[in-house]
Amino acid sequence: MDEKTEMVKREESMPERRREIPAVAPFVDIFENDNEILLQADMPGVDKKDITVNVDNGKLALGGVRKVETTGAAQWEEFESVEFQRTFSVPQSIDVEKIEAELKDGVLCLHLPKSEAARPRQIEIKSA
Amino acid sequence: MWTRVRDIERVFNTIDMLQNRMNRLYSDYDRMRAIPSAWGVAQSGPSTNLYDCGDHLEMTVEVPGVAREDLNIKVQGNYLEIGGSRNSNVPEGYSAQRMERGATVFTRSFTLPADVNTAKVEALLANGILRLILPKAETAKPKKIAIQ
């Protein structure tokens, strides 16, 4: 056995090797009206306390960890513990202070209100 | 002719071996499969897990955005059917910028490894995960037989 294969083998049998949770991008819907941008993301199985929403420097980062607890003998497993991660660019015109988030049925709903200055304004034409 | 078939088989075996190697080389390779696929395209329904806990079976189903009243669960013997729907209409007054989640109507049926006591089935819905607790029927449980 040459040195190279031996090293690979040894790494595989390391007992303390941590099982990594796969990172997954959640599906999102983005809607917009005159007052706000509405973002909905599918995050099934994520607890409210395990969700992070960060807005920094024009970047909106969503994160959430789902831990699947297992009991008994697995007959089949089609989903597992995952880490949801996704980052969006948001326009500077978003009022960061007033962002609201709610979680319902595993769907994260984010309301990103536009600041006053960014809202469309109807301009009245004065008759001369 | 037969030798040719065997040659092809050997090629496939080699490809399998190569894939296994690659899997070991790149742990990221596995992540590709973990990306959820859109319902109705690659999959006919939501993902499920099934566990056998001795006296009962436990099933978890991934149903994000599906309300309790939109879910239908039917059990008969060892047959289980889960149906549901999700509508993702654009909210009133909004325009859609990006739509990935999509509306879906699904039905998925399973043959369970044991008969189920249908009267005692419990279903819980939390955070978009449906959890079914299916107690096994008395006939499906092991029974001790006395010798006379």
PDB file of N, CA and C in Angstrom, chain A residues 20-112:
ATOM      1  N   GLU A  20     -21.378  16.400   9.077  1.00  0.00           N
ATOM      2  CA  GLU A  20     -21.740  17.745   8.650  1.00  0.00           C
ATOM      3  C   GLU A  20     -23.198  17.816   8.226  1.00  0.00           C
ATOM      4  N   ILE A  21     -23.825  18.909   8.594  1.00  0.00           N
ATOM      5  CA  ILE A  21     -25.210  19.124   8.163  1.00  0.00           C
ATOM      6  C   ILE A  21     -25.164  19.800   6.798  1.00  0.00           C
ATOM      7  N   PRO A  22     -25.872  19.254   5.810  1.00  0.00           N
ATOM      8  CA  PRO A  22     -25.826  19.893   4.498  1.00  0.00           C
ATOM      9  C   PRO A  22     -26.507  21.260   4.506  1.00  0.00           C
ATOM     10  N   ALA A  23     -25.961  22.175   3.758  1.00  0.00           N
ATOM     11  CA  ALA A  23     -26.556  23.504   3.621  1.00  0.00           C
ATOM     12  C   ALA A  23     -27.430  23.509   2.381  1.00  0.00           C
ATOM     13  N   VAL A  24     -28.603  24.081   2.525  1.00  0.00           N
ATOM     14  CA  VAL A  24     -29.594  24.040   1.460  1.00  0.00           C
ATOM     15  C   VAL A  24     -30.166  25.440   1.296  1.00  0.00           C
ATOM     16  N   ALA A  25     -30.435  25.826   0.062  1.00  0.00           N
ATOM     17  CA  ALA A  25     -31.075  27.118  -0.178  1.00  0.00           C
ATOM     18  C   ALA A  25     -32.585  26.912  -0.177  1.00  0.00           C
ATOM     19  N   PRO A  26     -33.312  27.612   0.700  1.00  0.00           N
ATOM     20  CA  PRO A  26     -34.769  27.419   0.706  1.00  0.00           C
ATOM     21  C   PRO A  26     -35.408  28.062  -0.528  1.00  0.00           C
ATOM     22  N   PHE A  27     -36.551  27.517  -0.906  1.00  0.00           N
ATOM     23  CA  PHE A  27     -37.310  28.125  -1.996  1.00  0.00           C
ATOM     24  C   PHE A  27     -37.948  29.414  -1.501  1.00  0.00           C
ATOM     25  N   VAL A  28     -37.948  30.428  -2.328  1.00  0.00           N
ATOM     26  CA  VAL A  28     -38.567  31.686  -1.919  1.00  0.00           C
ATOM     27  C   VAL A  28     -39.508  32.216  -2.996  1.00  0.00           C
ATOM     28  N   ASP A  29     -40.479  32.968  -2.517  1.00  0.00           N
ATOM     29  CA  ASP A  29     -41.331  33.782  -3.388  1.00  0.00           C
ATOM     30  C   ASP A  29     -41.076  35.214  -2.988  1.00  0.00           C
ATOM     31  N   ILE A  30     -40.961  36.096  -3.956  1.00  0.00           N
ATOM     32  CA  ILE A  30     -40.776  37.509  -3.623  1.00  0.00           C
ATOM     33  C   ILE A  30     -41.874  38.312  -4.318  1.00  0.00           C
ATOM     34  N   PHE A  31     -42.580  39.081  -3.531  1.00  0.00           N
ATOM     35  CA  PHE A  31     -43.644  39.933  -4.062  1.00  0.00           C
ATOM     36  C   PHE A  31     -43.320  41.378  -3.708  1.00  0.00           C
ATOM     37  N   GLU A  32     -43.907  42.269  -4.479  1.00  0.00           N
ATOM     38  CA  GLU A  32     -43.626  43.674  -4.233  1.00  0.00           C
ATOM     39  C   GLU A  32     -44.887  44.501  -4.454  1.00  0.00           C
ATOM     40  N   ASN A  33     -45.108  45.458  -3.597  1.00  0.00           N
ATOM     41  CA  ASN A  33     -46.099  46.479  -3.910  1.00  0.00           C
ATOM     42  C   ASN A  33     -45.497  47.849  -3.610  1.00  0.00           C
ATOM     43  N   ASP A  34     -46.332  48.866  -3.636  1.00  0.00           N
ATOM     44  CA  ASP A  34     -45.798  50.221  -3.493  1.00  0.00           C
ATOM     45  C   ASP A  34     -45.153  50.447  -2.136  1.00  0.00           C
ATOM     46  N   ASN A  35     -45.636  49.723  -1.116  1.00  0.00           N
ATOM     47  CA  ASN A  35     -45.176  50.001   0.236  1.00  0.00           C
ATOM     48  C   ASN A  35     -44.068  49.089   0.727  1.00  0.00           C
ATOM     49  N   GLU A  36     -44.054  47.862   0.209  1.00  0.00           N
ATOM     50  CA  GLU A  36     -43.088  46.924   0.778  1.00  0.00           C
ATOM     51  C   GLU A  36     -42.712  45.815  -0.186  1.00  0.00           C
ATOM     52  N   ILE A  37     -41.665  45.102   0.183  1.00  0.00           N
ATOM     53  CA  ILE A  37     -41.282  43.876  -0.502  1.00  0.00           C
ATOM     54  C   ILE A  37     -41.624  42.742   0.452  1.00  0.00           C
ATOM     55  N   LEU A  38     -42.296  41.730  -0.062  1.00  0.00           N
ATOM     56  CA  LEU A  38     -42.711  40.605   0.772  1.00  0.00           C
ATOM     57  C   LEU A  38     -41.962  39.357   0.313  1.00  0.00           C
ATOM     58  N   LEU A  39     -41.295  38.733   1.257  1.00  0.00           N
ATOM     59  CA  LEU A  39     -40.507  37.547   0.925  1.00  0.00           C
ATOM     60  C   LEU A  39     -41.039  36.358   1.712  1.00  0.00           C
ATOM     61  N   GLN A  40     -41.290  35.260   1.029  1.00  0.00           N
ATOM     62  CA  GLN A  40     -41.756  34.050   1.707  1.00  0.00           C
ATOM     63  C   GLN A  40     -40.797  32.920   1.412  1.00  0.00           C
ATOM     64  N   ALA A  41     -40.325  32.269   2.446  1.00  0.00           N
ATOM     65  CA  ALA A  41     -39.349  31.192   2.261  1.00  0.00           C
ATOM     66  C   ALA A  41     -39.840  29.922   2.946  1.00  0.00           C
ATOM     67  N   ASP A  42     -39.716  28.815   2.247  1.00  0.00           N
ATOM     68  CA  ASP A  42     -40.086  27.505   2.810  1.00  0.00           C
ATOM     69  C   ASP A  42     -38.992  27.015   3.736  1.00  0.00           C
ATOM     70  N   MET A  43     -39.323  26.895   5.005  1.00  0.00           N
ATOM     71  CA  MET A  43     -38.338  26.350   5.944  1.00  0.00           C
ATOM     72  C   MET A  43     -39.028  25.324   6.836  1.00  0.00           C
ATOM     73  N   PRO A  44     -39.387  24.192   6.295  1.00  0.00           N
ATOM     74  CA  PRO A  44     -40.120  23.218   7.110  1.00  0.00           C
ATOM     75  C   PRO A  44     -39.258  22.645   8.229  1.00  0.00           C
ATOM     76  N   GLY A  45     -39.858  22.594   9.403  1.00  0.00           N
ATOM     77  CA  GLY A  45     -39.185  21.965  10.535  1.00  0.00           C
ATOM     78  C   GLY A  45     -38.243  22.853  11.306  1.00  0.00           C
ATOM     79  N   VAL A  46     -38.162  24.131  10.919  1.00  0.00           N
ATOM     80  CA  VAL A  46     -37.260  25.028  11.641  1.00  0.00           C
ATOM     81  C   VAL A  46     -38.053  25.735  12.734  1.00  0.00           C
ATOM     82  N   ASP A  47     -37.509  25.723  13.929  1.00  0.00           N
ATOM     83  CA  ASP A  47     -38.133  26.384  15.064  1.00  0.00           C
ATOM     84  C   ASP A  47     -37.917  27.890  14.954  1.00  0.00           C
ATOM     85  N   LYS A  48     -38.823  28.631  15.581  1.00  0.00           N
ATOM     86  CA  LYS A  48     -38.726  30.094  15.525  1.00  0.00           C
ATOM     87  C   LYS A  48     -37.375  30.577  16.055  1.00  0.00           C
ATOM     88  N   LYS A  49     -36.918  29.944  17.111  1.00  0.00           N
ATOM     89  CA  LYS A  49     -35.678  30.408  17.732  1.00  0.00           C
ATOM     90  C   LYS A  49     -34.433  30.036  16.918  1.00  0.00           C
ATOM     91  N   ASP A  50     -34.585  29.141  15.962  1.00  0.00           N
ATOM     92  CA  ASP A  50     -33.431  28.726  15.168  1.00  0.00           C
ATOM     93  C   ASP A  50     -33.306  29.503  13.854  1.00  0.00           C
ATOM     94  N   ILE A  51     -34.141  30.519  13.683  1.00  0.00           N
ATOM     95  CA  ILE A  51     -34.092  31.297  12.447  1.00  0.00           C
ATOM     96  C   ILE A  51     -33.325  32.587  12.695  1.00  0.00           C
ATOM     97  N   THR A  52     -32.450  32.925  11.773  1.00  0.00           N
ATOM     98  CA  THR A  52     -31.759  34.205  11.869  1.00  0.00           C
ATOM     99  C   THR A  52     -32.023  34.997  10.605  1.00  0.00           C
ATOM    100  N   VAL A  53     -32.280  36.266  10.786  1.00  0.00           N
ATOM    101  CA  VAL A  53     -32.460  37.174   9.659  1.00  0.00           C
ATOM    102  C   VAL A  53     -31.519  38.345   9.900  1.00  0.00           C
ATOM    103  N   ASN A  54     -30.564  38.516   9.015  1.00  0.00           N
ATOM    104  CA  ASN A  54     -29.595  39.597   9.180  1.00  0.00           C
ATOM    105  C   ASN A  54     -29.632  40.514   7.978  1.00  0.00           C
ATOM    106  N   VAL A  55     -29.666  41.800   8.247  1.00  0.00           N
ATOM    107  CA  VAL A  55     -29.545  42.771   7.162  1.00  0.00           C
ATOM    108  C   VAL A  55     -28.300  43.581   7.444  1.00  0.00           C
ATOM    109  N   ASP A  56     -27.392  43.530   6.505  1.00  0.00           N
ATOM    110  CA  ASP A  56     -26.149  44.252   6.720  1.00  0.00           C
ATOM    111  C   ASP A  56     -25.610  44.698   5.370  1.00  0.00           C
ATOM    112  N   ASN A  57     -25.395  45.959   5.246  1.00  0.00           N
ATOM    113  CA  ASN A  57     -24.711  46.495   4.074  1.00  0.00           C
ATOM    114  C   ASN A  57     -25.382  46.063   2.760  1.00  0.00           C
ATOM    115  N   GLY A  58     -26.699  46.185   2.742  1.00  0.00           N
ATOM    116  CA  GLY A  58     -27.417  45.850   1.515  1.00  0.00           C
ATOM    117  C   GLY A  58     -27.570  44.370   1.241  1.00  0.00           C
ATOM    118  N   LYS A  59     -27.215  43.557   2.211  1.00  0.00           N
ATOM    119  CA  LYS A  59     -27.363  42.102   2.051  1.00  0.00           C
ATOM    120  C   LYS A  59     -28.323  41.578   3.120  1.00  0.00           C
ATOM    121  N   LEU A  60     -29.285  40.795   2.656  1.00  0.00           N
ATOM    122  CA  LEU A  60     -30.221  40.157   3.582  1.00  0.00           C
ATOM    123  C   LEU A  60     -29.866  38.674   3.635  1.00  0.00           C
ATOM    124  N   ALA A  61     -29.513  38.217   4.814  1.00  0.00           N
ATOM    125  CA  ALA A  61     -29.119  36.811   4.955  1.00  0.00           C
ATOM    126  C   ALA A  61     -30.154  36.076   5.792  1.00  0.00           C
ATOM    127  N   LEU A  62     -30.713  35.024   5.212  1.00  0.00           N
ATOM    128  CA  LEU A  62     -31.648  34.170   5.946  1.00  0.00           C
ATOM    129  C   LEU A  62     -30.911  32.916   6.371  1.00  0.00           C
ATOM    130  N   GLY A  63     -31.178  32.488   7.556  1.00  0.00           N
ATOM    131  CA  GLY A  63     -30.554  31.250   8.016  1.00  0.00           C
ATOM    132  C   GLY A  63     -31.490  30.514   8.940  1.00  0.00           C
ATOM    133  N   GLY A  64     -31.404  29.211   8.934  1.00  0.00           N
ATOM    134  CA  GLY A  64     -32.234  28.406   9.834  1.00  0.00           C
ATOM    135  C   GLY A  64     -31.695  26.995   9.898  1.00  0.00           C
ATOM    136  N   VAL A  65     -31.740  26.425  11.077  1.00  0.00           N
ATOM    137  CA  VAL A  65     -31.253  25.050  11.225  1.00  0.00           C
ATOM    138  C   VAL A  65     -32.429  24.154  11.577  1.00  0.00           C
ATOM    139  N   ARG A  66     -32.552  23.079  10.863  1.00  0.00           N
ATOM    140  CA  ARG A  66     -33.580  22.091  11.172  1.00  0.00           C
ATOM    141  C   ARG A  66     -32.904  20.845  11.727  1.00  0.00           C
ATOM    142  N   LYS A  67     -33.351  20.469  12.897  1.00  0.00           N
ATOM    143  CA  LYS A  67     -32.819  19.233  13.475  1.00  0.00           C
ATOM    144  C   LYS A  67     -33.908  18.179  13.434  1.00  0.00           C
ATOM    145  N   VAL A  68     -33.630  17.112  12.753  1.00  0.00           N
ATOM    146  CA  VAL A  68     -34.593  16.016  12.684  1.00  0.00           C
ATOM    147  C   VAL A  68     -34.238  15.017  13.768  1.00  0.00           C
ATOM    148  N   GLU A  69     -35.147  14.876  14.726  1.00  0.00           N
ATOM    149  CA  GLU A  69     -34.906  13.904  15.792  1.00  0.00           C
ATOM    150  C   GLU A  69     -35.420  12.543  15.355  1.00  0.00           C
ATOM    151  N   THR A  70     -34.618  11.559  15.580  1.00  0.00           N
ATOM    152  CA  THR A  70     -35.010  10.219  15.154  1.00  0.00           C
ATOM    153  C   THR A  70     -35.281   9.341  16.370  1.00  0.00           C
ATOM    154  N   THR A  71     -36.315   8.539  16.214  1.00  0.00           N
ATOM    155  CA  THR A  71     -36.631   7.564  17.253  1.00  0.00           C
ATOM    156  C   THR A  71     -36.859   6.240  16.556  1.00  0.00           C
ATOM    157  N   GLY A  72     -36.443   5.187  17.173  1.00  0.00           N
ATOM    158  CA  GLY A  72     -36.693   3.865  16.615  1.00  0.00           C
ATOM    159  C   GLY A  72     -35.846   3.569  15.396  1.00  0.00           C
ATOM    160  N   ALA A  73     -36.187   2.480  14.747  1.00  0.00           N
ATOM    161  CA  ALA A  73     -35.422   2.039  13.591  1.00  0.00           C
ATOM    162  C   ALA A  73     -35.956   2.701  12.331  1.00  0.00           C
ATOM    163  N   ALA A  74     -35.067   3.274  11.563  1.00  0.00           N
ATOM    164  CA  ALA A  74     -35.486   3.964  10.349  1.00  0.00           C
ATOM    165  C   ALA A  74     -35.888   2.958   9.280  1.00  0.00           C
ATOM    166  N   GLN A  75     -37.080   3.137   8.728  1.00  0.00           N
ATOM    167  CA  GLN A  75     -37.521   2.300   7.610  1.00  0.00           C
ATOM    168  C   GLN A  75     -37.117   2.963   6.304  1.00  0.00           C
ATOM    169  N   TRP A  76     -37.335   4.256   6.241  1.00  0.00           N
ATOM    170  CA  TRP A  76     -36.783   5.047   5.129  1.00  0.00           C
ATOM    171  C   TRP A  76     -36.640   6.487   5.593  1.00  0.00           C
ATOM    172  N   GLU A  77     -35.701   7.188   4.991  1.00  0.00           N
ATOM    173  CA  GLU A  77     -35.460   8.584   5.355  1.00  0.00           C
ATOM    174  C   GLU A  77     -35.271   9.367   4.068  1.00  0.00           C
ATOM    175  N   GLU A  78     -36.153  10.314   3.861  1.00  0.00           N
ATOM    176  CA  GLU A  78     -36.040  11.122   2.642  1.00  0.00           C
ATOM    177  C   GLU A  78     -35.615  12.549   2.930  1.00  0.00           C
ATOM    178  N   PHE A  79     -35.736  12.946   4.190  1.00  0.00           N
ATOM    179  CA  PHE A  79     -35.193  14.262   4.531  1.00  0.00           C
ATOM    180  C   PHE A  79     -34.444  14.143   5.847  1.00  0.00           C
ATOM    181  N   GLU A  80     -33.572  15.074   6.057  1.00  0.00           N
ATOM    182  CA  GLU A  80     -32.675  14.981   7.211  1.00  0.00           C
ATOM    183  C   GLU A  80     -32.465  16.371   7.787  1.00  0.00           C
ATOM    184  N   SER A  81     -31.586  16.443   8.773  1.00  0.00           N
ATOM    185  CA  SER A  81     -31.250  17.738   9.341  1.00  0.00           C
ATOM    186  C   SER A  81     -30.521  18.560   8.285  1.00  0.00           C
ATOM    187  N   VAL A  82     -30.976  19.774   8.105  1.00  0.00           N
ATOM    188  CA  VAL A  82     -30.298  20.635   7.134  1.00  0.00           C
ATOM    189  C   VAL A  82     -30.140  22.034   7.715  1.00  0.00           C
ATOM    190  N   GLU A  83     -29.295  22.784   7.060  1.00  0.00           N
ATOM    191  CA  GLU A  83     -29.148  24.185   7.406  1.00  0.00           C
ATOM    192  C   GLU A  83     -29.611  24.978   6.201  1.00  0.00           C
ATOM    193  N   PHE A  84     -30.660  25.764   6.392  1.00  0.00           N
ATOM    194  CA  PHE A  84     -31.148  26.604   5.306  1.00  0.00           C
ATOM    195  C   PHE A  84     -30.334  27.896   5.286  1.00  0.00           C
ATOM    196  N   GLN A  85     -29.870  28.262   4.118  1.00  0.00           N
ATOM    197  CA  GLN A  85     -29.064  29.475   3.994  1.00  0.00           C
ATOM    198  C   GLN A  85     -29.372  30.134   2.662  1.00  0.00           C
ATOM    199  N   ARG A  86     -29.582  31.421   2.700  1.00  0.00           N
ATOM    200  CA  ARG A  86     -29.742  32.126   1.435  1.00  0.00           C
ATOM    201  C   ARG A  86     -29.500  33.609   1.666  1.00  0.00           C
ATOM    202  N   THR A  87     -28.868  34.237   0.713  1.00  0.00           N
ATOM    203  CA  THR A  87     -28.550  35.655   0.838  1.00  0.00           C
ATOM    204  C   THR A  87     -29.116  36.402  -0.355  1.00  0.00           C
ATOM    205  N   PHE A  88     -29.674  37.559  -0.087  1.00  0.00           N
ATOM    206  CA  PHE A  88     -30.247  38.387  -1.147  1.00  0.00           C
ATOM    207  C   PHE A  88     -29.648  39.776  -1.066  1.00  0.00           C
ATOM    208  N   SER A  89     -29.587  40.441  -2.199  1.00  0.00           N
ATOM    209  CA  SER A  89     -29.245  41.856  -2.198  1.00  0.00           C
ATOM    210  C   SER A  89     -30.538  42.634  -2.035  1.00  0.00           C
ATOM    211  N   VAL A  90     -30.545  43.551  -1.094  1.00  0.00           N
ATOM    212  CA  VAL A  90     -31.744  44.368  -0.936  1.00  0.00           C
ATOM    213  C   VAL A  90     -31.402  45.816  -1.247  1.00  0.00           C
ATOM    214  N   PRO A  91     -32.333  46.519  -1.844  1.00  0.00           N
ATOM    215  CA  PRO A  91     -32.050  47.925  -2.145  1.00  0.00           C
ATOM    216  C   PRO A  91     -31.869  48.755  -0.866  1.00  0.00           C
ATOM    217  N   GLN A  92     -31.079  49.769  -0.961  1.00  0.00           N
ATOM    218  CA  GLN A  92     -30.805  50.624   0.205  1.00  0.00           C
ATOM    219  C   GLN A  92     -32.062  51.339   0.690  1.00  0.00           C
ATOM    220  N   SER A  93     -33.060  51.383  -0.168  1.00  0.00           N
ATOM    221  CA  SER A  93     -34.275  52.115   0.195  1.00  0.00           C
ATOM    222  C   SER A  93     -35.152  51.367   1.181  1.00  0.00           C
ATOM    223  N   ILE A  94     -34.735  50.178   1.614  1.00  0.00           N
ATOM    224  CA  ILE A  94     -35.521  49.418   2.581  1.00  0.00           C
ATOM    225  C   ILE A  94     -35.320  50.004   3.980  1.00  0.00           C
ATOM    226  N   ASP A  95     -36.428  50.134   4.678  1.00  0.00           N
ATOM    227  CA  ASP A  95     -36.381  50.655   6.043  1.00  0.00           C
ATOM    228  C   ASP A  95     -36.037  49.497   6.991  1.00  0.00           C
ATOM    229  N   VAL A  96     -34.752  49.399   7.305  1.00  0.00           N
ATOM    230  CA  VAL A  96     -34.264  48.241   8.061  1.00  0.00           C
ATOM    231  C   VAL A  96     -34.920  48.141   9.447  1.00  0.00           C
ATOM    232  N   GLU A  97     -35.189  49.300  10.030  1.00  0.00           N
ATOM    233  CA  GLU A  97     -35.756  49.319  11.388  1.00  0.00           C
ATOM    234  C   GLU A  97     -37.145  48.670  11.445  1.00  0.00           C
ATOM    235  N   LYS A  98     -37.853  48.728  10.334  1.00  0.00           N
ATOM    236  CA  LYS A  98     -39.258  48.301  10.369  1.00  0.00           C
ATOM    237  C   LYS A  98     -39.497  46.930   9.743  1.00  0.00           C
ATOM    238  N   ILE A  99     -38.435  46.171   9.536  1.00  0.00           N
ATOM    239  CA  ILE A  99     -38.614  44.836   8.949  1.00  0.00           C
ATOM    240  C   ILE A  99     -39.347  43.937   9.948  1.00  0.00           C
ATOM    241  N   GLU A 100     -40.350  43.235   9.436  1.00  0.00           N
ATOM    242  CA  GLU A 100     -41.103  42.324  10.296  1.00  0.00           C
ATOM    243  C   GLU A 100     -41.014  40.910   9.753  1.00  0.00           C
ATOM    244  N   ALA A 101     -40.996  39.962  10.659  1.00  0.00           N
ATOM    245  CA  ALA A 101     -40.913  38.555  10.234  1.00  0.00           C
ATOM    246  C   ALA A 101     -41.920  37.740  11.002  1.00  0.00           C
ATOM    247  N   GLU A 102     -42.534  36.794  10.306  1.00  0.00           N
ATOM    248  CA  GLU A 102     -43.442  35.873  10.986  1.00  0.00           C
ATOM    249  C   GLU A 102     -43.225  34.464  10.422  1.00  0.00           C
ATOM    250  N   LEU A 103     -43.536  33.496  11.241  1.00  0.00           N
ATOM    251  CA  LEU A 103     -43.354  32.106  10.832  1.00  0.00           C
ATOM    252  C   LEU A 103     -44.674  31.379  10.993  1.00  0.00           C
ATOM    253  N   LYS A 104     -45.152  30.810   9.885  1.00  0.00           N
ATOM    254  CA  LYS A 104     -46.414  30.084   9.948  1.00  0.00           C
ATOM    255  C   LYS A 104     -46.314  28.830   9.092  1.00  0.00           C
ATOM    256  N   ASP A 105     -46.650  27.705   9.666  1.00  0.00           N
ATOM    257  CA  ASP A 105     -46.640  26.418   8.963  1.00  0.00           C
ATOM    258  C   ASP A 105     -45.320  26.155   8.236  1.00  0.00           C
ATOM    259  N   GLY A 106     -44.226  26.540   8.846  1.00  0.00           N
ATOM    260  CA  GLY A 106     -42.931  26.286   8.219  1.00  0.00           C
ATOM    261  C   GLY A 106     -42.568  27.237   7.104  1.00  0.00           C
ATOM    262  N   VAL A 107     -43.326  28.315   6.976  1.00  0.00           N
ATOM    263  CA  VAL A 107     -43.015  29.316   5.953  1.00  0.00           C
ATOM    264  C   VAL A 107     -42.645  30.619   6.651  1.00  0.00           C
ATOM    265  N   LEU A 108     -41.467  31.113   6.353  1.00  0.00           N
ATOM    266  CA  LEU A 108     -41.023  32.384   6.923  1.00  0.00           C
ATOM    267  C   LEU A 108     -41.494  33.516   6.026  1.00  0.00           C
ATOM    268  N   CYS A 109     -42.149  34.485   6.639  1.00  0.00           N
ATOM    269  CA  CYS A 109     -42.720  35.599   5.899  1.00  0.00           C
ATOM    270  C   CYS A 109     -42.009  36.873   6.334  1.00  0.00           C
ATOM    271  N   LEU A 110     -41.348  37.541   5.420  1.00  0.00           N
ATOM    272  CA  LEU A 110     -40.604  38.750   5.769  1.00  0.00           C
ATOM    273  C   LEU A 110     -41.220  39.954   5.080  1.00  0.00           C
ATOM    274  N   HIS A 111     -41.535  40.952   5.876  1.00  0.00           N
ATOM    275  CA  HIS A 111     -42.047  42.201   5.312  1.00  0.00           C
ATOM    276  C   HIS A 111     -40.931  43.226   5.338  1.00  0.00           C
ATOM    277  N   LEU A 112     -40.538  43.691   4.172  1.00  0.00           N
ATOM    278  CA  LEU A 112     -39.464  44.673   4.082  1.00  0.00           C
ATOM    279  C   LEU A 112     -40.071  45.992   3.597  1.00  0.00           C
TER     280      LEU A 112
END
